mmCIF file of C-alpha atoms in Angstrom:
data_model
loop_
_atom_site.group_PDB
_atom_site.id
_atom_site.type_symbol
_atom_site.label_atom_id
_atom_site.label_comp_id
_atom_site.label_asym_id
_atom_site.label_seq_id
_atom_site.Cartn_x
_atom_site.Cartn_y
_atom_site.Cartn_z
ATOM 1 C CA MET A 21 66.359 169.841 71.080
ATOM 2 C CA LEU A 22 63.780 171.753 73.447
ATOM 3 C CA ALA A 23 60.647 172.899 70.670
ATOM 4 C CA ILE A 24 61.363 168.159 70.577
ATOM 5 C CA ILE A 25 61.168 167.908 73.987
ATOM 6 C CA ALA A 26 58.366 170.107 74.691
ATOM 7 C CA TRP A 27 56.628 168.295 71.784
ATOM 8 C CA LEU A 28 56.394 165.271 73.218
ATOM 9 C CA MET A 29 55.339 166.072 76.496
ATOM 10 C CA ASP A 30 52.306 167.362 74.325
ATOM 11 C CA LEU A 31 51.889 164.150 73.237
ATOM 12 C CA PRO A 32 48.673 162.047 73.403
ATOM 13 C CA PRO A 33 48.289 159.811 76.561
ATOM 14 C CA VAL A 34 49.315 155.942 75.277
ATOM 15 C CA VAL A 35 46.600 152.521 77.205
ATOM 16 C CA PRO A 36 49.193 150.984 79.540
ATOM 17 C CA SER A 37 49.652 148.054 77.326
ATOM 18 C CA GLU A 38 50.724 151.133 73.924
ATOM 19 C CA ARG A 39 53.752 152.846 76.855
ATOM 20 C CA LYS A 40 57.543 152.348 75.738
ATOM 21 C CA PRO A 41 59.094 151.811 78.983
ATOM 22 C CA PHE A 42 60.936 155.539 79.797
ATOM 23 C CA TRP A 43 64.763 154.058 78.858
ATOM 24 C CA LEU A 44 63.177 153.688 75.238
ATOM 25 C CA ILE A 45 62.304 157.562 74.797
ATOM 26 C CA PRO A 46 65.714 159.079 73.977
ATOM 27 C CA ASN A 47 66.053 156.056 70.694
ATOM 28 C CA MET A 48 62.824 157.189 70.210
ATOM 29 C CA LEU A 49 62.662 160.663 69.449
ATOM 30 C CA SER A 50 66.675 159.828 68.271
ATOM 31 C CA LEU A 51 68.170 161.623 71.055
ATOM 32 C CA ASP A 52 70.827 159.212 71.748
ATOM 33 C CA ALA A 53 72.907 159.830 68.624
ATOM 34 C CA PRO A 54 73.470 163.314 69.101
ATOM 35 C CA LEU A 55 73.790 162.585 72.564
ATOM 36 C CA VAL A 56 76.703 160.137 72.326
ATOM 37 C CA ALA A 57 78.277 162.663 69.124
ATOM 38 C CA MET A 58 78.598 165.637 71.430
ATOM 39 C CA SER A 59 80.123 163.304 74.443
ATOM 40 C CA TRP A 60 82.929 162.165 72.864
ATOM 41 C CA LEU A 61 83.247 165.817 70.174
ATOM 42 C CA TYR A 62 83.734 166.680 74.162
ATOM 43 C CA VAL A 63 86.360 163.531 73.973
ATOM 44 C CA PHE A 64 87.922 164.633 71.281
ATOM 45 C CA ALA A 65 88.298 168.449 71.893
ATOM 46 C CA LYS A 66 90.888 166.753 75.123
ATOM 47 C CA THR A 67 91.919 165.123 72.978
ATOM 48 C CA TRP A 68 93.848 167.619 70.698
ATOM 49 C CA GLY A 69 94.605 170.424 73.280
ATOM 50 C CA VAL A 70 91.214 172.832 72.539
ATOM 51 C CA GLN A 71 91.784 175.614 74.550
ATOM 52 C CA TYR A 72 88.103 176.287 73.747
ATOM 53 C CA LEU A 73 85.473 174.887 72.107
ATOM 54 C CA PRO A 74 82.407 177.800 71.233
ATOM 55 C CA TRP A 75 79.212 176.206 73.178
ATOM 56 C CA ALA A 76 77.655 176.462 69.296
ATOM 57 C CA ALA A 77 79.492 173.527 68.269
ATOM 58 C CA TYR A 78 78.025 171.670 70.847
ATOM 59 C CA VAL A 79 74.785 172.876 69.892
ATOM 60 C CA SER A 80 75.340 172.716 65.882
ATOM 61 C CA LEU A 81 76.252 168.685 65.906
ATOM 62 C CA GLY A 82 73.737 167.984 68.420
ATOM 63 C CA LEU A 83 70.501 169.008 65.849
ATOM 64 C CA VAL A 84 73.010 168.135 62.562
ATOM 65 C CA VAL A 85 73.072 164.719 63.790
ATOM 66 C CA TRP A 86 69.793 164.819 64.775
ATOM 67 C CA LEU A 87 68.191 165.994 61.703
ATOM 68 C CA ILE A 88 70.273 163.495 60.023
ATOM 69 C CA TYR A 89 69.200 160.689 62.250
ATOM 70 C CA ALA A 90 64.997 161.565 62.304
ATOM 71 C CA SER A 91 65.078 161.781 58.617
ATOM 72 C CA ASP A 92 66.940 158.726 58.144
ATOM 73 C CA ARG A 93 63.841 157.128 60.166
ATOM 74 C CA LEU A 94 61.527 158.840 58.550
ATOM 75 C CA LEU A 95 62.915 157.391 54.877
ATOM 76 C CA ASP A 96 63.166 154.158 56.445
ATOM 77 C CA VAL A 97 59.582 154.440 57.662
ATOM 78 C CA SER A 98 58.949 155.669 53.623
ATOM 79 C CA ILE A 99 60.812 153.081 51.345
ATOM 80 C CA ARG A 100 59.363 150.033 54.385
ATOM 81 C CA ASN A 101 55.736 151.446 54.450
ATOM 82 C CA GLY A 102 54.400 148.350 53.684
ATOM 83 C CA GLU A 103 55.759 146.604 56.782
ATOM 84 C CA ALA A 104 54.825 149.079 59.510
ATOM 85 C CA GLU A 105 54.260 145.596 61.993
ATOM 86 C CA GLN A 106 58.041 145.155 61.322
ATOM 87 C CA LEU A 107 59.423 147.816 62.206
ATOM 88 C CA ALA A 108 61.323 148.751 64.419
ATOM 89 C CA VAL A 109 59.448 151.380 68.016
ATOM 90 C CA ARG A 110 61.528 153.827 66.681
ATOM 91 C CA HIS A 111 60.202 153.679 63.530
ATOM 92 C CA GLN A 112 57.262 153.549 64.856
ATOM 93 C CA PHE A 113 57.347 156.508 66.298
ATOM 94 C CA HIS A 114 58.287 158.464 63.430
ATOM 95 C CA ARG A 115 55.706 156.755 61.627
ATOM 96 C CA LYS A 116 53.210 158.097 64.172
ATOM 97 C CA HIS A 117 54.027 161.110 64.367
ATOM 98 C CA LYS A 118 55.692 162.692 61.149
ATOM 99 C CA ARG A 119 53.997 165.489 60.623
ATOM 100 C CA LYS A 120 55.510 167.205 63.576
ATOM 101 C CA PHE A 121 59.300 165.245 62.423
ATOM 102 C CA TYR A 122 58.247 167.277 58.964
ATOM 103 C CA ILE A 123 58.385 170.094 60.737
ATOM 104 C CA LEU A 124 61.056 169.265 63.580
ATOM 105 C CA ILE A 125 63.647 168.771 61.406
ATOM 106 C CA PRO A 126 64.017 171.377 58.429
ATOM 107 C CA LEU A 127 63.144 173.968 61.697
ATOM 108 C CA ALA A 128 66.432 171.962 63.170
ATOM 109 C CA GLY A 129 68.149 172.695 60.094
ATOM 110 C CA LEU A 130 67.699 176.355 59.908
ATOM 111 C CA ILE A 131 68.671 176.535 63.506
ATOM 112 C CA ALA A 132 72.420 174.704 62.812
ATOM 113 C CA LEU A 133 72.260 176.829 59.700
ATOM 114 C CA ILE A 134 72.053 180.181 61.786
ATOM 115 C CA ILE A 135 74.491 179.149 65.019
ATOM 116 C CA VAL A 136 76.815 178.627 62.187
ATOM 117 C CA VAL A 137 77.287 181.383 60.700
ATOM 118 C CA LYS A 138 76.870 182.766 64.208
ATOM 119 C CA GLY A 139 78.659 180.943 66.623
ATOM 120 C CA LEU A 140 81.875 179.024 64.888
ATOM 121 C CA GLN A 141 84.861 180.438 62.858
ATOM 122 C CA SER A 142 84.574 181.008 59.095
ATOM 123 C CA THR A 143 87.198 177.758 58.941
ATOM 124 C CA ILE A 144 84.724 175.319 59.944
ATOM 125 C CA TYR A 145 83.296 176.302 56.532
ATOM 126 C CA SER A 146 85.700 173.268 54.420
ATOM 127 C CA TYR A 147 85.006 171.311 56.868
ATOM 128 C CA ALA A 148 81.371 170.945 57.131
ATOM 129 C CA PHE A 149 81.057 170.946 52.735
ATOM 130 C CA ILE A 150 83.702 167.823 53.030
ATOM 131 C CA GLY A 151 80.589 166.241 55.734
ATOM 132 C CA GLY A 152 78.181 168.135 53.525
ATOM 133 C CA LEU A 153 79.098 165.061 50.885
ATOM 134 C CA MET A 154 78.878 162.131 52.783
ATOM 135 C CA VAL A 155 76.094 162.880 54.145
ATOM 136 C CA ALA A 156 74.229 162.931 50.404
ATOM 137 C CA GLY A 157 76.137 159.940 49.694
ATOM 138 C CA PHE A 158 74.752 158.294 52.746
ATOM 139 C CA PHE A 159 70.975 158.975 51.527
ATOM 140 C CA VAL A 160 71.620 157.935 48.114
ATOM 141 C CA VAL A 161 73.320 155.414 49.515
ATOM 142 C CA SER A 162 69.543 154.319 51.430
ATOM 143 C CA ILE A 163 67.332 155.626 48.627
ATOM 144 C CA PHE A 164 69.056 153.572 45.307
ATOM 145 C CA SER A 165 70.836 150.458 47.979
ATOM 146 C CA THR A 166 67.874 147.407 48.674
ATOM 147 C CA LYS A 167 67.698 144.759 51.241
ATOM 148 C CA GLY A 168 66.801 141.737 51.180
ATOM 149 C CA PRO A 169 65.314 139.688 54.126
ATOM 150 C CA ASP A 170 69.021 138.118 53.854
ATOM 151 C CA GLU A 171 71.031 140.772 53.388
ATOM 152 C CA LEU A 172 72.982 143.122 55.623
ATOM 153 C CA PRO A 173 73.482 147.588 54.435
ATOM 154 C CA TYR A 174 77.782 146.664 54.474
ATOM 155 C CA ALA A 175 77.691 149.686 52.511
ATOM 156 C CA LYS A 176 75.273 152.210 54.692
ATOM 157 C CA ASN A 177 76.954 151.223 57.683
ATOM 158 C CA ILE A 178 80.384 151.745 56.570
ATOM 159 C CA ILE A 179 79.019 155.365 55.445
ATOM 160 C CA ALA A 180 77.277 156.010 58.132
ATOM 161 C CA GLY A 181 79.840 155.218 60.946
ATOM 162 C CA VAL A 182 82.205 157.393 58.653
ATOM 163 C CA CYS A 183 79.870 160.277 58.339
ATOM 164 C CA PHE A 184 79.779 160.403 62.417
ATOM 165 C CA ALA A 185 82.849 160.597 63.924
ATOM 166 C CA TYR A 186 83.995 162.978 60.650
ATOM 167 C CA GLY A 187 81.415 165.203 61.309
ATOM 168 C CA THR A 188 82.253 164.233 65.495
ATOM 169 C CA THR A 189 85.857 165.425 65.183
ATOM 170 C CA MET A 190 85.903 167.965 62.414
ATOM 171 C CA LEU A 191 84.519 170.663 64.765
ATOM 172 C CA ALA A 192 87.282 170.199 67.453
ATOM 173 C CA PHE A 193 89.798 169.440 65.204
ATOM 174 C CA ALA A 194 88.958 172.815 63.035
ATOM 175 C CA TYR A 195 90.084 174.522 66.183
ATOM 176 C CA THR A 196 93.121 172.959 65.893
ATOM 177 C CA SER A 197 96.974 174.394 63.939
ATOM 178 C CA PHE A 198 96.812 170.936 62.779
ATOM 179 C CA GLU A 199 96.110 170.435 58.239
ATOM 180 C CA MET A 200 92.975 169.194 57.010
ATOM 181 C CA LYS A 201 94.938 166.068 56.081
ATOM 182 C CA GLU A 202 96.637 165.040 59.570
ATOM 183 C CA LEU A 203 92.962 164.480 59.492
ATOM 184 C CA LEU A 204 92.567 162.588 57.192
ATOM 185 C CA HIS A 205 95.186 160.340 58.612
ATOM 186 C CA SER A 206 94.666 160.538 62.264
ATOM 187 C CA SER A 207 94.609 157.223 64.450
ATOM 188 C CA GLU A 208 91.916 158.588 66.917
ATOM 189 C CA LEU A 209 89.423 159.275 63.735
ATOM 190 C CA ILE A 210 91.005 155.288 61.943
ATOM 191 C CA CYS A 211 90.090 153.691 65.463
ATOM 192 C CA PHE A 212 86.858 155.932 66.612
ATOM 193 C CA SER A 213 85.082 155.328 62.666
ATOM 194 C CA VAL A 214 86.024 152.272 63.019
ATOM 195 C CA LEU A 215 83.972 151.291 66.374
ATOM 196 C CA CYS A 216 81.112 153.536 65.090
ATOM 197 C CA ILE A 217 80.770 150.698 62.132
ATOM 198 C CA LEU A 218 81.136 148.034 64.439
ATOM 199 C CA ASN A 219 78.817 150.098 66.780
ATOM 200 C CA ILE A 220 76.299 150.545 63.858
ATOM 201 C CA SER A 221 76.621 146.827 62.308
ATOM 202 C CA ALA A 222 76.170 145.612 65.567
ATOM 203 C CA ILE A 223 72.644 145.944 65.735
ATOM 204 C CA ASP A 224 71.848 144.856 61.636
ATOM 205 C CA LEU A 225 73.810 141.541 63.001
ATOM 206 C CA TRP A 226 71.745 141.115 66.305
ATOM 207 C CA GLU A 227 68.498 141.557 63.998
ATOM 208 C CA HIS A 228 69.618 139.395 61.518
ATOM 209 C CA ALA A 229 70.851 136.459 64.440
ATOM 210 C CA TYR A 230 68.010 136.806 66.323
ATOM 211 C CA SER A 231 65.064 136.211 63.459
ATOM 212 C CA SER A 232 67.177 133.030 61.861
ATOM 213 C CA SER A 233 66.710 129.443 63.689
ATOM 214 C CA ASP A 234 70.361 128.553 61.948
ATOM 215 C CA LEU A 235 73.003 128.225 64.204
ATOM 216 C CA GLU A 236 74.873 128.617 61.764
ATOM 217 C CA VAL A 237 73.873 131.593 60.764
ATOM 218 C CA LYS A 238 73.962 133.480 64.762
ATOM 219 C CA ALA A 239 77.638 131.734 65.459
ATOM 220 C CA SER A 240 78.399 133.226 61.889
ATOM 221 C CA ASP A 241 76.474 136.860 63.163
ATOM 222 C CA GLU A 242 78.584 136.610 66.344
ATOM 223 C CA LEU A 243 82.025 135.986 64.673
ATOM 224 C CA SER A 244 81.270 138.460 61.941
ATOM 225 C CA LEU A 245 81.793 141.044 65.365
ATOM 226 C CA THR A 246 84.344 139.579 67.519
ATOM 227 C CA LEU A 247 86.719 139.809 64.817
ATOM 228 C CA PRO A 248 86.886 142.972 63.607
ATOM 229 C CA LEU A 249 86.239 145.034 67.392
ATOM 230 C CA THR A 250 88.851 141.787 69.167
ATOM 231 C CA LEU A 251 91.358 143.970 65.892
ATOM 232 C CA LEU A 252 90.160 147.173 66.918
ATOM 233 C CA GLY A 253 90.849 146.210 70.986
ATOM 234 C CA ALA A 254 94.250 144.937 70.601
ATOM 235 C CA ALA A 255 95.611 148.711 67.713
ATOM 236 C CA SER A 256 93.659 150.517 70.442
ATOM 237 C CA LEU A 257 95.804 148.902 73.254
ATOM 238 C CA ILE A 258 99.026 149.249 70.583
ATOM 239 C CA PHE A 259 98.407 152.404 70.250
ATOM 240 C CA ALA A 260 98.090 153.235 74.455
ATOM 241 C CA VAL A 261 101.332 151.660 75.266
ATOM 242 C CA LYS A 262 102.975 153.388 72.688
ATOM 243 C CA ASP A 263 101.576 157.103 73.567
ATOM 244 C CA ASP A 264 104.722 158.222 75.463
ATOM 245 C CA GLY A 265 103.445 161.760 76.330
ATOM 246 C CA LEU A 266 100.063 160.534 77.866
ATOM 247 C CA THR A 267 97.959 162.896 75.257
ATOM 248 C CA THR A 268 95.878 160.230 73.755
ATOM 249 C CA ARG A 269 96.083 157.445 75.976
ATOM 250 C CA PRO A 270 93.088 158.054 78.074
ATOM 251 C CA PHE A 271 91.384 157.799 74.812
ATOM 252 C CA PHE A 272 92.830 155.103 73.258
ATOM 253 C CA TYR A 273 92.069 153.391 76.175
ATOM 254 C CA ALA A 274 87.736 154.832 76.085
ATOM 255 C CA ILE A 275 88.015 153.718 72.130
ATOM 256 C CA LEU A 276 88.897 150.220 73.763
ATOM 257 C CA THR A 277 86.615 150.594 76.733
ATOM 258 C CA GLY A 278 83.661 150.650 73.902
ATOM 259 C CA ALA A 279 84.921 148.079 71.167
ATOM 260 C CA ALA A 280 85.394 145.124 74.785
ATOM 261 C CA LEU A 281 81.367 146.853 76.255
ATOM 262 C CA LEU A 282 79.863 145.952 72.371
ATOM 263 C CA GLN A 283 81.948 142.399 72.153
ATOM 264 C CA ILE A 284 80.236 141.314 75.923
ATOM 265 C CA LEU A 285 76.980 143.071 73.748
ATOM 266 C CA ASN A 286 77.579 140.211 71.309
ATOM 267 C CA ARG A 287 78.564 137.451 73.394
ATOM 268 C CA THR A 288 74.997 138.198 76.087
ATOM 269 C CA ARG A 289 72.113 139.255 73.300
ATOM 270 C CA GLN A 290 69.821 136.429 73.674
ATOM 271 C CA ARG A 291 69.382 137.690 77.233
ATOM 272 C CA PHE A 292 68.272 140.742 75.813
ATOM 273 C CA SER A 293 65.152 142.164 73.987
ATOM 274 C CA MET A 294 66.269 143.876 70.341
ATOM 275 C CA GLU A 295 64.760 147.089 72.066
ATOM 276 C CA ALA A 296 67.181 146.602 75.124
ATOM 277 C CA LEU A 297 69.826 146.241 72.876
ATOM 278 C CA ARG A 298 69.735 149.755 70.593
ATOM 279 C CA VAL A 299 70.021 151.444 73.600
ATOM 280 C CA LEU A 300 72.317 149.525 75.494
ATOM 281 C CA ALA A 301 74.774 149.565 71.914
ATOM 282 C CA ASP A 302 74.593 153.326 72.487
ATOM 283 C CA VAL A 303 75.133 153.311 76.381
ATOM 284 C CA ALA A 304 78.404 150.947 75.404
ATOM 285 C CA LEU A 305 79.566 154.252 73.915
ATOM 286 C CA ILE A 306 78.388 156.957 76.331
ATOM 287 C CA VAL A 307 80.737 154.626 79.187
ATOM 288 C CA PRO A 308 84.232 154.914 77.594
ATOM 289 C CA ILE A 309 83.555 159.299 78.229
ATOM 290 C CA PHE A 310 83.399 158.479 81.910
ATOM 291 C CA VAL A 311 86.856 156.078 81.307
ATOM 292 C CA PHE A 312 88.483 158.764 79.749
ATOM 293 C CA LEU A 313 88.035 161.711 82.274
ATOM 294 C CA VAL A 314 88.893 158.953 84.511
ATOM 295 C CA SER A 315 91.972 158.399 83.032
ATOM 296 C CA SER A 316 92.798 161.610 82.388
ATOM 297 C CA ARG A 317 92.873 162.335 85.164
ATOM 298 C CA ALA A 318 95.496 159.418 87.115
#
C-alpha cells in the first residue's frame, strides 16, 4: 500500500481540465475495495468472538483484494481496448498507468504470500484454497463472458460478490473453533454475500439506466435492486430480532444499514454522476461499520 501511495505522489502533474476530485483517488487506485474488506473483517472477527486476529490478516486481505480488483480493471481495459472513450475514470487511469500496475500487482501478490506464510496460522491454507478456486472462476467468467450493450453481467457479479464475502470472512472464521461447513451455512456470510452482490450489481444497473432513454428500462433497473434490497433488509431485521443473546444483532443492524443506504442511492441516483455513485456505493458499505461499533457498545 505504501508503494502505491508513493507511486501516486510521483505521478506527473495534470492540467486543470484533467484533474479529478480528490474523493475519486481511492476508486482510481483500486483502494476502495480493500478498505471495505478490511473494515468488514474487523466486524466479522468481533461478531464471532475472535479474541485476537493478527495484523497480518488485515494486511494480506487488503493486498489480495487490491491485486484482484486492479487485475480485473486491467482485464476490462484489454477486453474493451477499442472503446477507450467509454471507459470509466478508474479504467482510464489503469489503462494510462498499466505498466506501473504490471509491476505493483505481482509485487503485492508476493508480499501477501510472504505475510500469509510468516504471519498466519496454517489452518488458513484450506480456506485460502477454496477462495483461490473462486477467484479463478471469477476471472474465467470475466474472460469468456460476452457483454452486449443491453446485457448485464449478472453471473460475474454474483461470483464477485460471493468471492469478496468469502475472502473477507474466512480470515476471521479460521481463528474460531467452528468447522468450515458452519461457515458456508452461516447466516452472516449469506447476508453479507447478498449485500456485496447487490452493491456490485448496483453500479451496472445504474450505468444501464443512465445510458437508456426508455423510462420502462429505467424503472425495471430500479426495481431489480429495490426488491432484493428490501428482502435483504427484512431478513437482517428478522435475524437481529431473533438473536436473544445479542451476539450478532449489531452485525445484522450493519447489514440492514448497508441495504437501506443502497436503497436510498437507488431511488435518488438521478441526482448524482456515475463517478459519484461508484464512490457512494462504497460509502454505503463503510457507514454500517460505525453502526456496528455504536450498537455493539449499547
